Amino acid sequence: MKKVIFSGITIFCCFILQTTLFALFHIGGIRPNLLIIATTSLGFLGGKKTGIYTGFFSGLLVDLCFRSVYGANALLYMYIGYTCGLLKKILFEADLSL
């Protein structure tokens, strides 16, 4: 239950920061996307399921607030979270065995 609450708070805080504070910052026309950073981080730390759920809800939040096509970002973020969850086993177990 603590993981779900932590993930929800992380998604919400990243969304608020991305749309308010980080919307003002851009270097060479590029803005940081905190929701993708949160999705990849939680996917690496939590695994496939955590990556899928985090990616889906962050993408859905972006879709509901900014897009006319619902589900496009949710699907994309979900794939990113799932891929990072798959890489958790490869990257972290390889680092621990050294």
XYZ file of N, CA, C and O in Angstrom, residues 20-96:
308
model
N 4.061 23.590 -14.274
C 4.191 24.948 -13.752
C 5.628 25.453 -13.819
O 5.946 26.343 -14.592
N 6.491 24.878 -13.028
C 7.846 25.392 -12.891
C 8.732 25.054 -14.089
O 9.393 25.924 -14.657
N 8.736 23.787 -14.507
C 9.618 23.382 -15.589
C 9.099 23.775 -16.970
O 9.814 23.623 -17.950
N 7.898 24.294 -17.057
C 7.404 24.811 -18.333
C 8.125 26.110 -18.696
O 8.187 26.484 -19.866
N 8.691 26.769 -17.697
C 9.414 28.015 -17.941
C 10.850 27.772 -18.385
O 11.457 28.631 -19.023
N 11.413 26.611 -18.018
C 12.804 26.298 -18.349
C 12.870 25.530 -19.650
O 12.161 24.557 -19.844
N 13.732 25.975 -20.525
C 14.038 25.209 -21.723
C 15.426 25.592 -22.204
O 15.808 26.745 -22.225
N 16.175 24.575 -22.529
C 17.539 24.765 -23.007
C 17.569 24.301 -24.448
O 17.376 23.127 -24.733
N 17.763 25.204 -25.350
C 17.774 24.874 -26.769
C 16.411 24.386 -27.260
O 16.337 23.583 -28.168
N 15.341 24.847 -26.646
C 13.996 24.438 -27.046
C 13.554 23.109 -26.462
O 12.502 22.593 -26.824
N 14.334 22.547 -25.543
C 14.008 21.251 -24.953
C 13.625 21.452 -23.497
O 14.341 22.104 -22.733
N 12.488 20.874 -23.107
C 12.026 20.935 -21.727
C 12.128 19.561 -21.088
O 11.894 18.555 -21.736
N 12.457 19.510 -19.805
C 12.523 18.204 -19.145
C 11.124 17.618 -18.950
O 10.178 18.331 -18.644
N 11.009 16.310 -19.147
C 9.743 15.610 -18.943
C 9.883 14.776 -17.678
O 10.427 13.680 -17.688
N 9.395 15.313 -16.579
C 9.549 14.661 -15.287
C 8.739 13.383 -15.176
O 9.115 12.479 -14.437
N 7.635 13.282 -15.898
C 6.822 12.071 -15.810
C 7.522 10.877 -16.453
O 7.405 9.748 -15.963
N 8.260 11.099 -17.513
C 9.027 10.003 -18.103
C 10.181 9.620 -17.187
O 10.491 8.437 -17.019
N 10.787 10.602 -16.544
C 11.862 10.311 -15.599
C 11.313 9.509 -14.422
O 11.935 8.538 -13.975
N 10.145 9.883 -13.912
C 9.546 9.144 -12.800
C 9.143 7.737 -13.224
O 9.325 6.775 -12.471
N 8.615 7.593 -14.432
C 8.211 6.279 -14.926
C 9.406 5.353 -15.077
O 9.356 4.193 -14.659
N 10.485 5.862 -15.646
C 11.669 5.013 -15.804
C 12.292 4.685 -14.452
O 12.704 3.551 -14.220
N 12.339 5.641 -13.560
C 12.928 5.389 -12.247
C 12.132 4.358 -11.462
O 12.697 3.421 -10.897
N 10.823 4.524 -11.429
C 9.999 3.570 -10.689
C 9.949 2.217 -11.380
O 9.804 1.185 -10.729
N 10.083 2.200 -12.698
C 10.155 0.936 -13.414
C 11.426 0.180 -13.098
O 11.412 -1.035 -12.888
N 12.551 0.891 -13.033
C 13.816 0.254 -12.678
C 13.797 -0.249 -11.237
O 14.320 -1.310 -10.939
N 13.212 0.519 -10.347
C 13.223 0.141 -8.940
C 12.167 -0.899 -8.585
O 12.409 -1.756 -7.748
N 10.996 -0.811 -9.212
C 9.890 -1.661 -8.806
C 9.640 -2.878 -9.665
O 8.991 -3.822 -9.238
N 10.067 -2.861 -10.898
C 9.831 -3.993 -11.778
C 8.772 -3.693 -12.828
O 8.372 -2.545 -13.040
N 8.328 -4.778 -13.488
C 7.416 -4.633 -14.631
C 6.056 -4.070 -14.238
O 5.572 -3.133 -14.876
N 5.449 -4.627 -13.199
C 4.105 -4.169 -12.816
C 4.105 -2.716 -12.364
O 3.231 -1.946 -12.742
N 5.074 -2.366 -11.565
C 5.156 -0.976 -11.104
C 5.384 -0.033 -12.278
O 4.783 1.041 -12.346
N 6.238 -0.421 -13.218
C 6.487 0.395 -14.394
C 5.254 0.558 -15.257
O 4.976 1.649 -15.767
N 4.498 -0.538 -15.419
C 3.282 -0.468 -16.230
C 2.254 0.461 -15.593
O 1.697 1.346 -16.253
N 2.002 0.270 -14.300
C 0.987 1.098 -13.634
C 1.402 2.565 -13.555
O 0.590 3.465 -13.791
N 2.656 2.799 -13.236
C 3.135 4.182 -13.177
C 3.051 4.848 -14.542
O 2.597 5.982 -14.664
N 3.486 4.141 -15.567
C 3.435 4.696 -16.912
C 2.019 4.949 -17.393
O 1.736 5.977 -18.005
N 1.126 4.009 -17.094
C -0.252 4.177 -17.546
C -0.904 5.394 -16.893
O -1.515 6.219 -17.578
N -0.770 5.513 -15.583
C -1.438 6.621 -14.904
C -0.787 7.963 -15.192
O -1.464 8.977 -15.271
N 0.551 7.999 -15.379
C 1.146 9.286 -15.748
C 0.763 9.691 -17.156
O 0.488 10.847 -17.422
N 0.755 8.728 -18.084
C 0.342 9.046 -19.444
C -1.120 9.431 -19.535
O -1.495 10.318 -20.304
N -1.953 8.774 -18.739
C -3.375 9.110 -18.729
C -3.606 10.509 -18.171
O -4.459 11.248 -18.670
N -2.829 10.879 -17.176
C -2.938 12.231 -16.622
C -2.564 13.275 -17.667
O -3.246 14.292 -17.811
N -1.511 13.026 -18.423
C -1.109 13.945 -19.494
C -2.179 13.988 -20.579
O -2.526 15.056 -21.089
N -2.722 12.819 -20.945
C -3.759 12.775 -21.972
C -5.007 13.533 -21.556
O -5.599 14.256 -22.360
N -5.411 13.381 -20.320
C -6.622 14.050 -19.859
C -6.475 15.563 -19.806
O -7.435 16.295 -20.010
N -5.272 16.035 -19.565
C -5.078 17.476 -19.423
C -4.680 18.183 -20.711
O -5.000 19.357 -20.877
N -3.996 17.486 -21.642
C -3.438 18.209 -22.779
C -3.804 17.676 -24.148
O -3.637 18.379 -25.123
N -4.210 16.463 -24.289
C -4.389 15.864 -25.614
C -5.859 15.722 -25.977
O -6.723 15.658 -25.126
N -6.104 15.613 -27.272
C -7.457 15.327 -27.733
C -7.640 13.833 -27.976
O -8.757 13.340 -27.987
N -6.541 13.100 -28.201
C -6.601 11.655 -28.384
C -6.241 11.007 -27.058
O -5.093 11.060 -26.612
N -7.230 10.410 -26.404
C -6.999 9.820 -25.098
C -6.402 8.431 -25.237
O -6.852 7.623 -26.035
N -5.360 8.191 -24.470
C -4.741 6.884 -24.436
C -3.432 6.780 -25.171
O -2.701 5.810 -24.988
N -3.096 7.743 -25.999
C -1.851 7.668 -26.770
C -0.638 7.773 -25.853
O 0.272 6.935 -25.906
N -0.606 8.784 -25.009
C 0.509 8.921 -24.073
C 0.468 7.840 -23.007
O 1.515 7.394 -22.539
N -0.718 7.416 -22.603
C -0.827 6.353 -21.607
C -0.194 5.070 -22.127
O 0.542 4.389 -21.408
N -0.442 4.753 -23.383
C 0.142 3.551 -23.978
C 1.659 3.699 -24.136
O 2.410 2.764 -23.831
N 2.111 4.848 -24.560
C 3.539 5.082 -24.742
C 4.284 5.022 -23.411
O 5.314 4.354 -23.291
N 3.772 5.688 -22.398
C 4.414 5.686 -21.087
C 4.371 4.288 -20.474
O 5.292 3.896 -19.760
N 3.297 3.558 -20.747
C 3.183 2.195 -20.227
C 4.257 1.299 -20.833
O 4.877 0.494 -20.137
N 4.512 1.436 -22.123
C 5.581 0.672 -22.769
C 6.955 1.051 -22.213
O 7.812 0.193 -22.026
N 7.162 2.308 -21.950
C 8.431 2.750 -21.383
C 8.621 2.152 -19.985
O 9.691 1.643 -19.646
N 7.573 2.181 -19.170
C 7.657 1.610 -17.826
C 7.865 0.112 -17.848
O 8.636 -0.435 -17.044
N 7.213 -0.581 -18.771
C 7.368 -2.031 -18.879
C 8.788 -2.394 -19.313
O 9.395 -3.316 -18.768
N 9.316 -1.660 -20.277
C 10.674 -1.919 -20.750
C 11.695 -1.687 -19.639
O 12.628 -2.477 -19.469
N 11.521 -0.635 -18.878
C 12.437 -0.380 -17.768
C 12.287 -1.442 -16.684
O 13.263 -1.812 -16.029
N 11.074 -1.940 -16.491
C 10.866 -3.027 -15.541
C 11.548 -4.306 -15.989
O 12.064 -5.069 -15.168
N 11.547 -4.566 -17.288
C 12.267 -5.735 -17.810
C 13.772 -5.574 -17.641
O 14.489 -6.535 -17.355
N 14.251 -4.367 -17.837
C 15.693 -4.118 -17.728
C 16.185 -4.147 -16.286
O 17.387 -4.244 -16.055
N 15.263 -4.065 -15.330
C 15.649 -4.119 -13.918
C 16.393 -5.401 -13.617
O 17.443 -5.402 -12.974
N 15.862 -6.489 -14.098
C 16.457 -7.791 -13.816
C 17.837 -7.913 -14.465
O 18.768 -8.428 -13.858
N 17.977 -7.416 -15.666
C 19.244 -7.525 -16.386
C 20.306 -6.604 -15.779
O 21.425 -7.016 -15.508
N 19.935 -5.345 -15.548
C 20.930 -4.369 -15.115
C 21.312 -4.519 -13.646
O 22.480 -4.522 -13.300
N 20.325 -4.627 -12.767
C 20.636 -4.645 -11.346
C 21.241 -5.961 -10.889
O 22.103 -5.980 -10.036
N 20.806 -7.088 -11.428
C 21.408 -8.351 -11.043
C 22.830 -8.463 -11.568
O 23.694 -9.044 -10.937
N 23.089 -7.881 -12.726
C 24.453 -7.882 -13.259
C 25.362 -7.019 -12.400
O 26.524 -7.351 -12.170
N 24.851 -5.905 -11.898
C 25.662 -5.028 -11.047
C 25.918 -5.652 -9.683
O 26.963 -5.470 -9.101
N 24.940 -6.385 -9.161
C 25.102 -6.991 -7.850
C 26.043 -8.179 -7.861
O 26.650 -8.513 -6.855
